[in-house]
XYZ file of C-alpha atoms in Angstrom:
513
model
C -55.283 -54.433 138.992
C -51.463 -55.282 138.590
C -50.974 -58.912 138.948
C -47.815 -60.577 139.444
C -49.516 -64.127 138.932
C -47.895 -65.899 136.589
C -45.372 -63.740 135.578
C -42.420 -63.240 138.539
C -40.941 -66.526 139.096
C -39.482 -67.292 142.533
C -36.131 -67.271 141.859
C -34.025 -70.212 143.433
C -37.250 -72.020 144.343
C -38.637 -72.302 141.198
C -42.139 -71.453 142.448
C -44.257 -68.941 140.879
C -44.760 -65.593 142.895
C -48.412 -65.660 142.676
C -51.615 -64.081 144.263
C -51.998 -67.160 146.319
C -48.635 -67.263 148.029
C -49.074 -63.242 148.612
C -52.181 -64.072 150.487
C -50.103 -66.097 152.927
C -47.819 -63.238 153.559
C -48.279 -60.791 156.550
C -49.681 -57.452 155.793
C -47.284 -54.714 156.522
C -47.759 -51.418 158.034
C -46.605 -48.165 155.582
C -43.722 -47.619 157.689
C -42.622 -51.583 157.825
C -43.113 -51.404 154.007
C -40.872 -48.280 153.319
C -38.388 -50.020 155.790
C -38.504 -53.195 153.486
C -37.964 -51.200 150.508
C -35.171 -49.614 151.784
C -33.669 -52.833 153.268
C -34.389 -54.164 149.575
C -32.688 -51.420 147.861
C -29.576 -51.739 150.115
C -29.689 -55.599 149.419
C -29.664 -55.005 145.741
C -26.738 -52.322 145.972
C -24.558 -54.613 147.878
C -25.378 -57.718 145.433
C -27.394 -59.742 147.911
C -29.799 -60.446 144.876
C -31.957 -63.236 146.726
C -32.584 -61.260 149.670
C -33.428 -57.821 147.636
C -36.059 -60.132 145.175
C -37.745 -61.345 148.508
C -37.914 -57.816 149.959
C -39.000 -55.973 146.921
C -41.308 -58.674 146.150
C -43.204 -58.545 149.357
C -43.418 -54.298 148.698
C -44.875 -54.524 145.298
C -47.267 -57.504 146.585
C -49.003 -54.873 149.039
C -48.169 -51.664 147.202
C -48.474 -52.343 143.676
C -48.211 -48.598 142.402
C -44.622 -48.264 144.021
C -42.793 -47.312 140.801
C -39.314 -47.531 142.973
C -39.610 -51.038 143.991
C -40.599 -52.308 140.715
C -37.682 -50.268 139.356
C -35.016 -52.193 141.820
C -36.936 -55.228 141.272
C -36.320 -55.345 137.702
C -32.615 -55.353 138.654
C -32.565 -58.499 140.584
C -34.589 -60.645 138.822
C -32.937 -63.342 136.305
C -35.768 -63.620 133.713
C -35.641 -61.325 130.817
C -39.324 -61.576 130.724
C -39.503 -60.636 134.324
C -37.404 -57.742 133.738
C -39.319 -56.478 131.140
C -42.898 -56.677 133.124
C -41.240 -54.791 136.011
C -40.216 -52.087 133.742
C -43.357 -51.702 132.255
C -45.114 -51.325 135.229
C -42.737 -48.637 136.010
C -43.522 -46.955 133.299
C -47.184 -47.363 133.632
C -47.010 -45.570 136.959
C -44.278 -42.869 135.730
C -44.391 -42.435 132.138
C -41.344 -39.969 132.225
C -38.991 -42.282 133.915
C -36.015 -41.982 131.859
C -34.186 -44.627 133.356
C -36.587 -47.145 133.316
C -37.327 -46.264 129.442
C -33.574 -46.692 128.872
C -33.287 -49.981 130.705
C -36.479 -51.334 128.724
C -34.881 -50.206 125.660
C -31.627 -51.729 126.313
C -33.385 -55.025 127.397
C -35.225 -55.097 124.032
C -32.168 -54.356 122.121
C -30.411 -57.543 123.798
C -33.375 -59.553 122.971
C -33.313 -58.345 119.436
C -29.438 -59.353 119.322
C -30.493 -62.800 120.690
C -33.041 -63.359 117.910
C -30.618 -61.971 115.145
C -28.101 -64.604 116.109
C -30.675 -67.199 116.358
C -31.958 -66.469 112.994
C -28.087 -66.345 111.294
C -27.672 -69.759 112.802
C -30.727 -71.262 111.578
C -29.864 -69.725 108.105
C -26.565 -71.481 108.344
C -28.172 -74.464 109.039
C -30.335 -74.744 106.045
C -33.486 -73.639 107.841
C -34.716 -71.413 105.759
C -38.428 -70.488 106.636
C -37.397 -70.627 110.301
C -34.624 -67.925 109.473
C -36.840 -65.873 107.516
C -39.620 -65.770 110.300
C -37.076 -64.784 112.894
C -35.202 -62.136 110.678
C -38.634 -60.608 110.043
C -39.367 -60.202 113.523
C -36.186 -58.454 113.735
C -37.034 -55.778 111.094
C -40.565 -55.398 112.368
C -39.163 -54.366 115.780
C -36.163 -52.364 114.441
C -36.073 -51.764 110.554
C -32.718 -50.212 110.846
C -31.232 -53.623 111.208
C -29.061 -53.797 107.885
C -27.765 -57.337 108.355
C -31.155 -58.788 108.843
C -32.497 -56.826 105.424
C -28.984 -58.705 103.687
C -30.168 -61.845 105.209
C -33.973 -61.518 104.158
C -32.619 -60.744 100.625
C -30.561 -63.862 100.709
C -33.772 -66.080 101.681
C -36.325 -64.055 99.853
C -38.429 -66.444 97.699
C -38.926 -64.136 94.783
C -37.093 -61.469 93.000
C -39.743 -58.758 94.015
C -39.130 -59.326 97.855
C -35.424 -59.695 97.214
C -35.028 -56.170 95.740
C -36.940 -54.417 98.199
C -34.713 -56.012 100.955
C -31.580 -54.920 99.160
C -33.063 -51.502 98.637
C -33.742 -51.206 102.337
C -30.206 -52.678 103.243
C -28.567 -49.948 100.782
C -30.594 -47.029 102.339
C -29.364 -47.990 105.665
C -25.639 -48.641 104.363
C -24.825 -46.676 101.053
C -21.456 -47.817 100.930
C -22.008 -51.399 101.063
C -20.661 -51.824 97.431
C -21.723 -55.679 97.870
C -25.363 -54.849 98.545
C -24.993 -52.323 95.803
C -23.950 -54.994 93.038
C -26.626 -57.667 94.419
C -29.230 -55.108 93.682
C -28.026 -54.116 90.201
C -27.977 -58.028 89.609
C -31.314 -58.369 90.873
C -32.756 -55.442 88.422
C -30.884 -56.846 85.392
C -32.394 -60.150 86.137
C -36.055 -58.658 86.536
C -35.347 -56.735 83.227
C -34.119 -59.848 81.109
C -37.222 -61.998 82.547
C -39.425 -59.220 81.351
C -38.072 -58.884 77.963
C -38.194 -62.522 77.731
C -41.668 -62.621 78.716
C -42.916 -60.138 76.227
C -40.924 -62.004 73.630
C -42.992 -65.235 74.159
C -46.188 -63.396 74.521
C -48.733 -63.613 71.176
C -49.417 -60.295 69.396
C -52.789 -59.513 69.620
C -54.090 -57.539 66.459
C -57.117 -55.417 66.519
C -57.698 -55.267 70.024
C -57.387 -51.945 71.827
C -55.886 -51.615 75.239
C -58.641 -50.924 77.857
C -59.009 -47.160 78.918
C -57.424 -46.027 81.850
C -60.391 -44.780 84.183
C -59.145 -41.894 86.130
C -59.624 -42.218 89.947
C -61.974 -39.531 91.582
C -60.142 -36.876 93.929
C -62.567 -38.120 96.529
C -61.047 -41.420 96.665
C -57.820 -39.819 97.616
C -59.134 -38.125 100.817
C -58.551 -39.266 104.053
C -60.659 -38.649 107.447
C -57.393 -38.676 109.735
C -56.492 -34.785 110.176
C -52.852 -36.118 110.891
C -52.246 -38.099 107.531
C -50.526 -35.589 105.727
C -46.769 -35.830 106.532
C -46.383 -32.201 105.943
C -48.954 -30.974 108.327
C -47.716 -28.533 110.613
C -46.270 -30.417 113.736
C -47.572 -27.446 116.262
C -50.979 -26.564 115.011
C -51.719 -29.567 112.350
C -52.419 -27.200 109.868
C -51.740 -28.403 106.090
C -48.443 -26.843 104.624
C -46.174 -27.328 101.561
C -43.172 -29.376 101.641
C -40.838 -26.688 100.777
C -42.676 -24.013 103.525
C -40.048 -22.759 106.124
C -42.605 -21.649 108.831
C -46.458 -22.675 109.340
C -48.621 -19.524 107.987
C -50.870 -20.487 110.698
C -49.036 -20.488 113.740
C -45.568 -19.341 112.781
C -43.998 -22.396 113.911
C -40.454 -23.276 112.277
C -41.016 -26.504 110.157
C -37.206 -27.249 109.615
C -34.653 -28.048 112.328
C -30.909 -28.686 112.369
C -29.930 -32.382 113.563
C -26.588 -33.734 113.905
C -25.138 -35.702 110.849
C -23.913 -38.666 113.374
C -26.037 -38.947 116.362
C -23.357 -41.347 117.795
C -19.676 -40.663 118.009
C -17.809 -42.247 115.317
C -14.885 -44.656 115.827
C -12.830 -42.273 114.307
C -13.724 -39.615 116.686
C -12.485 -41.659 119.581
C -9.353 -42.299 117.636
C -8.939 -38.419 117.325
C -9.975 -38.054 120.955
C -7.380 -40.527 122.270
C -4.670 -38.879 119.803
C -5.574 -35.450 121.227
C -4.854 -36.766 124.995
C -1.815 -38.081 123.525
C -0.712 -34.889 122.143
C -1.897 -32.994 125.193
C 0.247 -35.320 127.438
C 3.422 -34.969 124.768
C 3.200 -31.003 124.961
C 2.823 -31.174 128.641
C 5.974 -33.647 128.666
C 7.476 -31.241 125.964
C 7.283 -28.247 128.084
C 8.689 -30.063 131.110
C 11.650 -31.469 128.741
C 12.549 -27.964 127.319
C 12.819 -26.398 130.892
C 15.017 -29.481 131.804
C 17.254 -29.352 128.700
C 17.778 -25.398 129.132
C 18.610 -26.054 133.045
C 21.220 -28.849 131.875
C 22.793 -26.516 129.176
C 23.199 -23.688 131.312
C 24.159 -25.462 134.601
C 20.822 -24.115 136.527
C 20.077 -26.054 139.865
C 16.135 -26.474 139.309
C 14.618 -26.050 136.071
C 11.282 -24.580 137.590
C 12.698 -21.514 138.683
C 13.546 -20.358 134.986
C 9.608 -20.478 134.505
C 9.034 -16.890 136.040
C 11.767 -15.573 133.909
C 10.176 -17.084 130.645
C 6.852 -15.630 131.641
C 8.422 -12.021 131.873
C 8.119 -12.001 135.975
C 10.708 -11.332 138.388
C 13.264 -14.151 138.750
C 15.846 -15.070 141.240
C 18.314 -16.670 138.655
C 21.177 -14.564 137.954
C 20.664 -12.211 134.828
C 24.045 -13.840 132.967
C 22.398 -17.237 133.280
C 19.272 -15.945 132.022
C 20.941 -14.456 128.971
C 22.334 -17.996 128.174
C 19.139 -19.696 128.924
C 17.336 -17.520 126.490
C 19.994 -18.211 124.047
C 19.799 -21.887 124.289
C 15.727 -21.511 124.195
C 14.331 -17.946 123.151
C 11.226 -17.018 124.909
C 9.238 -16.660 122.072
C 9.521 -20.768 121.646
C 8.810 -21.270 125.127
C 5.697 -19.156 125.239
C 4.812 -20.835 121.803
C 5.067 -24.384 123.470
C 3.215 -23.177 126.473
C 0.363 -21.941 124.289
C 0.227 -25.124 122.312
C -0.202 -27.004 125.743
C -2.763 -24.762 127.031
C -4.566 -25.176 123.474
C -4.727 -28.798 123.365
C -6.013 -28.955 127.072
C -8.780 -26.622 126.017
C -9.448 -28.830 122.783
C -9.429 -31.656 124.763
C -12.336 -30.958 127.051
C -14.155 -28.746 124.111
C -13.815 -31.775 121.884
C -15.978 -34.314 123.455
C -18.685 -31.658 123.739
C -18.803 -31.849 119.805
C -19.353 -27.932 119.104
C -18.765 -26.838 115.685
C -16.245 -24.248 117.096
C -14.370 -27.048 118.801
C -13.779 -28.725 115.339
C -12.201 -25.823 113.937
C -10.010 -25.671 117.123
C -9.101 -28.971 116.480
C -8.168 -28.504 113.116
C -6.285 -25.267 113.979
C -4.521 -27.222 116.972
C -3.278 -29.856 114.237
C -1.870 -26.902 112.056
C -0.518 -24.949 114.909
C 1.295 -27.766 116.568
C 2.754 -28.899 113.252
C 4.097 -25.426 112.870
C 5.384 -24.847 116.160
C 6.814 -28.848 116.699
C 8.878 -28.126 113.398
C 9.988 -24.699 114.827
C 11.188 -26.480 118.186
C 12.711 -29.346 116.339
C 14.787 -27.113 113.999
C 16.084 -25.878 117.586
C 17.260 -29.382 118.990
C 20.350 -31.046 118.683
C 21.443 -34.820 119.155
C 18.534 -37.510 120.142
C 16.042 -34.537 121.485
C 15.267 -34.113 117.731
C 13.537 -37.397 117.688
C 11.260 -36.331 120.608
C 10.239 -33.123 117.884
C 9.809 -35.364 115.062
C 7.337 -37.793 117.437
C 5.295 -34.478 117.927
C 5.184 -33.557 114.246
C 3.933 -37.061 113.245
C 1.367 -36.498 115.958
C 0.463 -32.979 114.690
C 0.179 -34.189 111.326
C -2.081 -36.905 112.402
C -4.602 -34.527 114.050
C -4.929 -32.681 110.633
C -5.702 -35.839 108.633
C -8.374 -36.899 111.306
C -10.042 -33.702 111.520
C -11.434 -34.568 107.870
C -12.262 -37.968 109.207
C -14.731 -36.429 111.727
C -16.249 -33.518 110.447
C -19.759 -35.092 110.382
C -19.414 -35.917 114.166
C -19.390 -32.133 114.221
C -21.869 -30.710 111.617
C -25.292 -30.605 111.302
C -27.894 -30.849 108.426
C -31.348 -29.216 108.280
C -34.256 -31.499 107.974
C -37.953 -31.004 107.917
C -40.101 -32.087 110.677
C -42.495 -34.737 109.442
C -46.139 -35.015 110.977
C -45.588 -38.696 111.456
C -44.295 -41.446 114.295
C -40.902 -41.394 115.409
C -39.174 -44.636 113.817
C -37.559 -45.471 117.171
C -41.047 -45.967 118.945
C -42.418 -49.561 118.840
C -44.702 -49.841 121.325
C -47.178 -47.977 123.823
C -44.744 -46.320 126.380
C -42.204 -45.489 123.582
C -45.216 -43.437 121.799
C -46.340 -42.129 125.054
C -42.988 -40.688 126.337
C -42.325 -39.246 122.695
C -45.753 -37.567 122.678
C -45.094 -36.117 126.144
C -41.596 -34.923 124.921
C -43.494 -33.192 121.798
C -46.080 -31.632 124.195
C -43.747 -30.184 126.225
C -42.003 -28.660 123.105
C -45.601 -27.556 121.894
C -45.583 -29.384 118.975
C -49.237 -30.544 119.619
C -50.288 -31.904 116.592
C -46.959 -34.311 116.562
C -47.850 -34.912 120.200
C -51.331 -36.252 119.417
C -50.037 -38.471 116.647
C -47.917 -40.206 119.256
C -50.569 -40.182 122.039
C -53.015 -41.981 119.722
C -50.401 -44.735 118.859
C -49.757 -44.997 122.392
C -53.690 -45.377 123.120
C -53.962 -48.300 120.733
C -51.210 -50.114 123.059
C -52.480 -48.960 126.436
C -56.304 -48.021 125.902
C -57.015 -48.758 129.887
C -54.721 -46.039 130.935
C -56.722 -42.948 132.046
C -53.565 -40.550 132.215
C -52.955 -41.347 128.450
C -56.558 -40.623 127.618
C -55.873 -37.033 129.563
C -52.890 -36.308 127.959
C -54.415 -37.043 124.252
C -57.427 -34.983 125.555
C -55.277 -32.115 126.500
C -53.447 -32.089 123.056
C -56.463 -31.909 121.203
C -57.792 -28.937 123.506
C -54.484 -27.033 122.053
C -55.444 -28.148 118.594
C -59.120 -26.480 119.288
C -60.317 -29.944 118.203
C -62.836 -30.070 121.013
C -64.895 -32.992 119.786
C -61.773 -35.421 119.756
C -60.952 -34.070 123.238
C -64.317 -34.781 124.753
C -64.254 -38.187 123.279
C -60.696 -38.878 124.759
C -61.927 -37.182 128.140
C -64.767 -39.808 127.841
C -62.452 -42.552 128.227
C -60.647 -41.298 130.971
C -63.892 -40.631 132.724
C -64.817 -44.321 131.979
C -61.527 -45.320 133.501
C -61.367 -43.004 136.324
C -64.635 -41.304 136.987
C -63.867 -39.441 140.348
C -60.146 -38.813 139.455
C -58.826 -35.252 140.565
C -57.073 -35.209 137.145
C -60.183 -36.059 135.112
C -61.994 -33.279 137.093
C -59.528 -30.720 136.355
C -59.371 -31.182 132.315
C -63.169 -31.439 132.450
C -63.342 -28.199 133.965
C -60.758 -27.121 131.608
C -62.611 -28.317 128.354
C -65.765 -26.616 129.830
C -63.816 -23.291 130.069
C -62.203 -23.264 126.678
C -65.381 -24.178 124.920
C -67.132 -21.517 126.619
C -64.667 -19.219 125.727
C -64.522 -20.327 122.159
C -68.066 -19.662 121.837
C -68.093 -16.247 123.019
C -65.440 -15.179 120.681
C -67.428 -16.595 117.884
């Protein structure tokens, strides 16, 4: 039973929205409850948070399985803990709700940043133990926090821990020379201490070293079928690290991943410059037409466009001949082509496809050549415009080599282990469902088992795990997961469906054997 008692606090009144208060509220019919939900959502959209809170709390108090009400309520409560509770309820009811998952992740990142800032302040005040505990909380929740690892190294009580922290920081930020120097200094110091201890240790004569006892192979075996990180993510069969495909199911064991998950700062610089270049090319084409019209005495510059495109034109032939002498058709068409290409690249650049990177690079090279050619045709102050175009085109070429990692990918082995960004039950559950949809049943089972450790009383999660085990032909494990679902929801329709499916699959397997 989902409870609000002691969790959601009445905003403004300071009172707790608990079950005692809810008993005093009138019970609403379904249509009245729906009307209050819509009014609450409308109030939230209009910025009337107090009214939205009151209406949405009435809805979730009487219909605690209303995921929509929980989601909107999360946006109008002030306390971050209350917001997290609301979002967790949404994910318990709708594990595939991406908006709730992303909102919960953003909330946790914000909380993590607050812990990090508090830890830094404590360290700067000399509160070493308190700061170290806070930094440990940070890396336990997100081990990719470089700043936390660096601070932990600074606060480490011994060289061993300091070396580990610096190694972790350097793995996450290989270009950090300060961390690299600190790590080398720690390692040199450890060697010096070891040598000093060895020199001070008395030499024992006639004493044989103790023989090393070999560890039996059985001691290394594990009962967990998914313990091997190089197991097939599809069927769970053991594979070699260098295998390209699973020999049992034929699944691909390597995938290509972008070198950069997020767009780099240089990417946005390049994108902004591409916007400027597209605007510059547009202005350039217009300026060229106006310049030609001015030189030949044409009334309106746009009337020259059809003639430059090879179409019928109302401009007199002598005037056209003079215009072509001032600005050859080839130069105009090249400028127009550069404009169109810059617009295509601008749109495609955002998509980060590899062909658009080469288009971006080629656009920079072509723009350089063309702007140089156009500039040579200009006279007087107009040359300054051409020089500006040349400068931007050359900058595009330089930037292309700075952003190549935004477009290229690298091949990585799919490992049979939990995703590092998954930190709690709903994270593991969502990843498990995604891998199941991709047919990676072993990897799905790994994540669903992790999720079950966080959410042991969720019948749907037990059933998802049972289905994953069914796909892996682990019928005993599937029966155990199904038993957990039966215990929680003995008459559930989905429980009955999965039970029938398990019986059919087992019967088919026994006939085949």
